[in-house]
mmCIF file of C-alpha atoms and ligand atoms in Angstrom:
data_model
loop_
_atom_site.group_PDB
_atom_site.id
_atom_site.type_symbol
_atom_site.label_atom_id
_atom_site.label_comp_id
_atom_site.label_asym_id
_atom_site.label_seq_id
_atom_site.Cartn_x
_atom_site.Cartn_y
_atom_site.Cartn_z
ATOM 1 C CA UNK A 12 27.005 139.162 214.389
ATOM 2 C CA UNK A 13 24.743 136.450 214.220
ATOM 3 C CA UNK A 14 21.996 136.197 211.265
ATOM 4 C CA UNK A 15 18.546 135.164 212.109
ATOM 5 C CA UNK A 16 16.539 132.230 209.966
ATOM 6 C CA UNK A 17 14.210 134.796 208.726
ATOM 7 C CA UNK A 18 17.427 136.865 207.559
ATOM 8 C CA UNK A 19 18.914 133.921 205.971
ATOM 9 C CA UNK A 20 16.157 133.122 204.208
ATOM 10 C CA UNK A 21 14.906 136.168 203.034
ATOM 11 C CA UNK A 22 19.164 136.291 201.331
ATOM 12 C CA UNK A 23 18.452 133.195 199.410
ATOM 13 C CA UNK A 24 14.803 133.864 198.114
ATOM 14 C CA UNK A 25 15.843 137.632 197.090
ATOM 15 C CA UNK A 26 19.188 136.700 196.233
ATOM 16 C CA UNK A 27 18.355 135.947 192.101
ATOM 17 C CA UNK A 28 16.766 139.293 191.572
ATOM 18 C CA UNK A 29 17.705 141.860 194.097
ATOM 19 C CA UNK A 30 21.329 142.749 193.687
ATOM 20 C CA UNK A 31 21.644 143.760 196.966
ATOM 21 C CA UNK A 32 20.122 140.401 198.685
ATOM 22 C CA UNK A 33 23.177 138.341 196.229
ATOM 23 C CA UNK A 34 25.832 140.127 197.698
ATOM 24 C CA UNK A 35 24.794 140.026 201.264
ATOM 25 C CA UNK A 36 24.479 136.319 200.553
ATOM 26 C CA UNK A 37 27.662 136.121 198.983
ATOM 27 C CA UNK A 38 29.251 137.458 201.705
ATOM 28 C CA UNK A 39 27.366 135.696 204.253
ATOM 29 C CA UNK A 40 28.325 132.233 202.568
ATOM 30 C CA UNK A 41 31.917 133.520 202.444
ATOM 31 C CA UNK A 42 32.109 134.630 206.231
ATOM 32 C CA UNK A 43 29.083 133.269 207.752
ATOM 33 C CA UNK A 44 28.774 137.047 209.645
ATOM 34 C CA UNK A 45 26.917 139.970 208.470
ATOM 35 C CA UNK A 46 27.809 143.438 210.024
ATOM 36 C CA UNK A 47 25.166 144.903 212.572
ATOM 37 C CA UNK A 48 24.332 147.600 209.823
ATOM 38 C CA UNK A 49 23.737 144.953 207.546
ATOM 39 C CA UNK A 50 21.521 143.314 209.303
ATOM 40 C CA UNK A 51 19.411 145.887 210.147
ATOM 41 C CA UNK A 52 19.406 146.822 206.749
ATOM 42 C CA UNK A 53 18.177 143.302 205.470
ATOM 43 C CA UNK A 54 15.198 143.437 208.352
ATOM 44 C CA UNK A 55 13.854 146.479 206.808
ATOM 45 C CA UNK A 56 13.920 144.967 203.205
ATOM 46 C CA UNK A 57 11.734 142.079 204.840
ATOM 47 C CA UNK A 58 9.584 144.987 206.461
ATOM 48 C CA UNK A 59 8.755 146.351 202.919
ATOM 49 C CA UNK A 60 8.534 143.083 201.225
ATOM 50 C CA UNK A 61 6.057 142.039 203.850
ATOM 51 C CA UNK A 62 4.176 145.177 203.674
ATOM 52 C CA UNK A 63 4.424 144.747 199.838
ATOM 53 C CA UNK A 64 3.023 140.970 199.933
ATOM 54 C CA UNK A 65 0.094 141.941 202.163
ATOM 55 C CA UNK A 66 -0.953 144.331 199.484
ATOM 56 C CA UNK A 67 -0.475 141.739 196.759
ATOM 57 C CA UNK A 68 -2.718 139.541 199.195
ATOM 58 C CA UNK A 69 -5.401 141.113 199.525
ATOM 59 C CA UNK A 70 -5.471 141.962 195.590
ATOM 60 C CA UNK A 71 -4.813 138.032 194.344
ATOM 61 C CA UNK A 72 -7.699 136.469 192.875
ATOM 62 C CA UNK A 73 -9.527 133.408 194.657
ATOM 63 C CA UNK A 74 -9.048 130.329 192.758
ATOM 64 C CA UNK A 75 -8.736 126.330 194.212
ATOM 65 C CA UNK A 76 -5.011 125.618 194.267
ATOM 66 C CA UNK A 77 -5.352 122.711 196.733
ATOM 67 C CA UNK A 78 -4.399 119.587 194.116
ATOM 68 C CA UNK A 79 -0.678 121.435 194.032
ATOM 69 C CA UNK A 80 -0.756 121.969 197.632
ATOM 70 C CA UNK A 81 -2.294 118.867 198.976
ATOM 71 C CA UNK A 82 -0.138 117.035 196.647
ATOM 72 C CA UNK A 83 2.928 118.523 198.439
ATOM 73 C CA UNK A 84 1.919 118.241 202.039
ATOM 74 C CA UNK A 85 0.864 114.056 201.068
ATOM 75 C CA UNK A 86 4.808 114.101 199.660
ATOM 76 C CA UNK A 87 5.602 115.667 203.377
ATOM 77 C CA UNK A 88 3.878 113.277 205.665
ATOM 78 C CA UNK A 89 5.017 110.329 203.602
ATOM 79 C CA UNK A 90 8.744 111.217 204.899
ATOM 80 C CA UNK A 91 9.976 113.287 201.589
ATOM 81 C CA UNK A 92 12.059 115.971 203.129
ATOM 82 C CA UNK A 93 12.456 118.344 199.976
ATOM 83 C CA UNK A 94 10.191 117.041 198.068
ATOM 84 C CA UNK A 95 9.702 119.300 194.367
ATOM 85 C CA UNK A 96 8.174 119.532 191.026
ATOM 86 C CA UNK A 97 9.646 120.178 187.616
ATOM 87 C CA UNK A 98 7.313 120.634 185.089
ATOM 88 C CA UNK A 99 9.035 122.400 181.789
ATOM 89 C CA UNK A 100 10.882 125.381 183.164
ATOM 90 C CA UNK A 101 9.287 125.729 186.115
ATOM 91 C CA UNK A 102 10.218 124.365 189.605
ATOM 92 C CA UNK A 103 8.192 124.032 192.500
ATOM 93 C CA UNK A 104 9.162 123.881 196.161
ATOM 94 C CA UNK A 105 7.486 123.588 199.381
ATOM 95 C CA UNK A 106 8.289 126.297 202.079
ATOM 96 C CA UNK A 107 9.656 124.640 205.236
ATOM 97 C CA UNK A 108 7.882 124.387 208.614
ATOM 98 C CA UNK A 109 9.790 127.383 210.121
ATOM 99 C CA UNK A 110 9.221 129.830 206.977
ATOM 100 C CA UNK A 111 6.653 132.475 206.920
ATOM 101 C CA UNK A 112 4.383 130.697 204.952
ATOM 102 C CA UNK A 113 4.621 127.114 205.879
ATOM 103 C CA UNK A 114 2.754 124.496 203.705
ATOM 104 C CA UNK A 115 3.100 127.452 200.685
ATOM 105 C CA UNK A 116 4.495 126.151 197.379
ATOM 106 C CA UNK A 117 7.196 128.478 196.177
ATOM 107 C CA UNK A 118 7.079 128.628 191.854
ATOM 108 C CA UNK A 119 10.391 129.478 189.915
ATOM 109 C CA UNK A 120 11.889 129.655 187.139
ATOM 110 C CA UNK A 121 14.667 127.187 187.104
ATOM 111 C CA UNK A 122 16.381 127.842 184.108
ATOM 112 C CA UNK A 123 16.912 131.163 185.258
ATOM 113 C CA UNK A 124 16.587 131.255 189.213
ATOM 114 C CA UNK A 125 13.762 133.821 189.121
ATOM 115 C CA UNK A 126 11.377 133.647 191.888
ATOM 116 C CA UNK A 127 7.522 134.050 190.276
ATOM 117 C CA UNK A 128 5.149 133.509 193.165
ATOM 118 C CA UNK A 129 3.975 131.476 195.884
ATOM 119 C CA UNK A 130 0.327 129.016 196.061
ATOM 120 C CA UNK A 131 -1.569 128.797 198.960
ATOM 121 C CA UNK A 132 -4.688 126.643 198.903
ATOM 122 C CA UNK A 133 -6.913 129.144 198.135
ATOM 123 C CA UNK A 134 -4.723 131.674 196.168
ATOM 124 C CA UNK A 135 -1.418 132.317 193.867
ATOM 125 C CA UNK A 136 0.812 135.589 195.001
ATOM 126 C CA UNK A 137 2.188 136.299 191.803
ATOM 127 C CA UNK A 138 5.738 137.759 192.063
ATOM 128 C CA UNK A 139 6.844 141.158 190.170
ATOM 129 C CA UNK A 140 8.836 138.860 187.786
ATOM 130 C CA UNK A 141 6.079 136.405 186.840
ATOM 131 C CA UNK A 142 4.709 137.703 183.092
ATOM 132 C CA UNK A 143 1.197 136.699 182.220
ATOM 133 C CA UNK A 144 2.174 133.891 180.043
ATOM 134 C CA UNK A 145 3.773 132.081 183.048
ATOM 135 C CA UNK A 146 1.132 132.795 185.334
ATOM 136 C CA UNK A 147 -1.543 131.304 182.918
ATOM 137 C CA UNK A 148 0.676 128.493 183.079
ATOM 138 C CA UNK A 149 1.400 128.191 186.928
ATOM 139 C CA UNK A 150 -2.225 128.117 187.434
ATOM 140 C CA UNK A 151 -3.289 125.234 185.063
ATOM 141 C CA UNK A 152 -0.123 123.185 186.251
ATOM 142 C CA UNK A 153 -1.650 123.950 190.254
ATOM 143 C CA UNK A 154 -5.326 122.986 189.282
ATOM 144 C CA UNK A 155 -4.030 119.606 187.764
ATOM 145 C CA UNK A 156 -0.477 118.515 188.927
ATOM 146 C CA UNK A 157 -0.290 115.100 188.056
ATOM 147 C CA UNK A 158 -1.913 115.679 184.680
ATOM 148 C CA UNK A 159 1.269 118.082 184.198
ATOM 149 C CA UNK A 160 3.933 115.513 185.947
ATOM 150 C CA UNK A 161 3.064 113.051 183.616
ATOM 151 C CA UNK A 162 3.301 115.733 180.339
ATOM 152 C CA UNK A 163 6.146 116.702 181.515
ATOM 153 C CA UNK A 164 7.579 112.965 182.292
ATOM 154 C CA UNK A 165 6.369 111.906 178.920
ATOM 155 C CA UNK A 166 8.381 114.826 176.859
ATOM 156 C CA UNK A 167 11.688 113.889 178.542
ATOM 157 C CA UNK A 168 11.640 111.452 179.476
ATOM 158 C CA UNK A 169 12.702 111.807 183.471
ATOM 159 C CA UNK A 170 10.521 111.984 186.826
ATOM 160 C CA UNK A 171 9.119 115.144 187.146
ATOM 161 C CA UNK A 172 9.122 114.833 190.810
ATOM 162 C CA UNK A 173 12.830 113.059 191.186
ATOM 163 C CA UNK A 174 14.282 114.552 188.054
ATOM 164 C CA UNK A 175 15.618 111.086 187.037
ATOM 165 C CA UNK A 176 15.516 109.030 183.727
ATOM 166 C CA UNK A 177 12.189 107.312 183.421
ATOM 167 C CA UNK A 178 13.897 103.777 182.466
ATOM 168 C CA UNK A 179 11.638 100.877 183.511
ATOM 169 C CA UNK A 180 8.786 99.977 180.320
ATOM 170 C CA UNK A 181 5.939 101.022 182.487
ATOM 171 C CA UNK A 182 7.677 103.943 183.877
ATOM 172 C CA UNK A 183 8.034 105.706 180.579
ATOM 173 C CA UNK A 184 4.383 104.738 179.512
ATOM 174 C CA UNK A 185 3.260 105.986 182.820
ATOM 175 C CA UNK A 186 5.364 108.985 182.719
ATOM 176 C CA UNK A 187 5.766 109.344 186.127
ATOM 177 C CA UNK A 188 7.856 106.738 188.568
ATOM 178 C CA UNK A 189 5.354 104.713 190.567
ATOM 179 C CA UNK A 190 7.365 105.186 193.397
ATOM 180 C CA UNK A 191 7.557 109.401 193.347
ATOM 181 C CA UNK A 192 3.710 109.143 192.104
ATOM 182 C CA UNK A 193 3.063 107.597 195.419
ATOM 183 C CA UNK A 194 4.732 109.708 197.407
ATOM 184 C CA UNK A 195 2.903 112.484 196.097
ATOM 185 C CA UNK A 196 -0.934 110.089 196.503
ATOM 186 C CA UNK A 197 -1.190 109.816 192.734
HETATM 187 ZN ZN1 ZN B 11 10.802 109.960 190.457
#
């Protein structure tokens, strides 16, 4: 049977810390199917998680997470298809136009593939996984991305935003490439 986007996607996001989301995924990626049952299984995980996320919602704090999101959405109408942001451990990605939260930046832990929240403009949704350490973190990086591209750039020396060696003289005092800090309207 045929899996819907919103099935799909929900697989990939859950898949690093929901056991049950992996090996859906694994078999979907195997036989590109999922049984009826399945399916209907995986919409009523989304049902709860949505439920789950309003709550979370409505609890977040307020705080001005616009520089990470406006940064993204500049990156987007320049013609940067995925564009993302590595800063330490963390990754950042922007959700696509046919997600549930388009325009949202999604936060994760790349060194271990754990999902820890999503930004909106206005607020962070912190995920179960996130500890208070990394959410400190997340925040300052989302009040001041550039300041954290370039920390990040400058410590090892590659792009934050294209993960590449930072080789050119300026590039490396910079800490960012000029061309990525464009992109992104820094
Ligand atoms: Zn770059």
């Amino acid at each position: 049977m045929s899996v819907s986007p919103a099935v799909v996607q929900w697989m990939a996001e859950s898949a690093p810390t929901f056991e049950f989301a992996a090996s859906l995924h694994a078999q979907y990626n195997r036989k590109g199917v999922l049984s009826p049952a399945q399916i209907a299984a995986a919409e009523r995980c989304i049902e709860k998680r949505n439920a789950s996320m309003q709550t979370r919602e409505q609890t977040a704090p307020d705080a001005d997470m616009s520089p990470l999101v406006d940064c993204f959405k500049h990156a987007k109408d320049q013609g940067a298809k995925r564009p993302g942001l590595i800063v330490g451990s963390f990754k950042f990605t922007m959700a696509g136009d046919e997600s549930a939260n388009p325009g949202a930046i999604y936060a994760k832990d790349r060194t271990q593939g754990v999902y820890l929240g999503k930004f909106t403009r206005a607020k962070f949704f912190k995920a179960r996984e996130c500890n208070t350490d990394q959410e400190a973190l997340l925040l300052e990086i989302a009040k001041d991305p550039l300041r954290a591209a370039i920390d990040h750039g400058r410590m090892t020396g590659e792009c934050a935003l294209c993960s590449r060696t930072l080789s050119d003289p300026e590039s490396i005092e910079r800490g960012i490439g000029p061309v990525c800090a464009k992109k992104f309207g820094w």
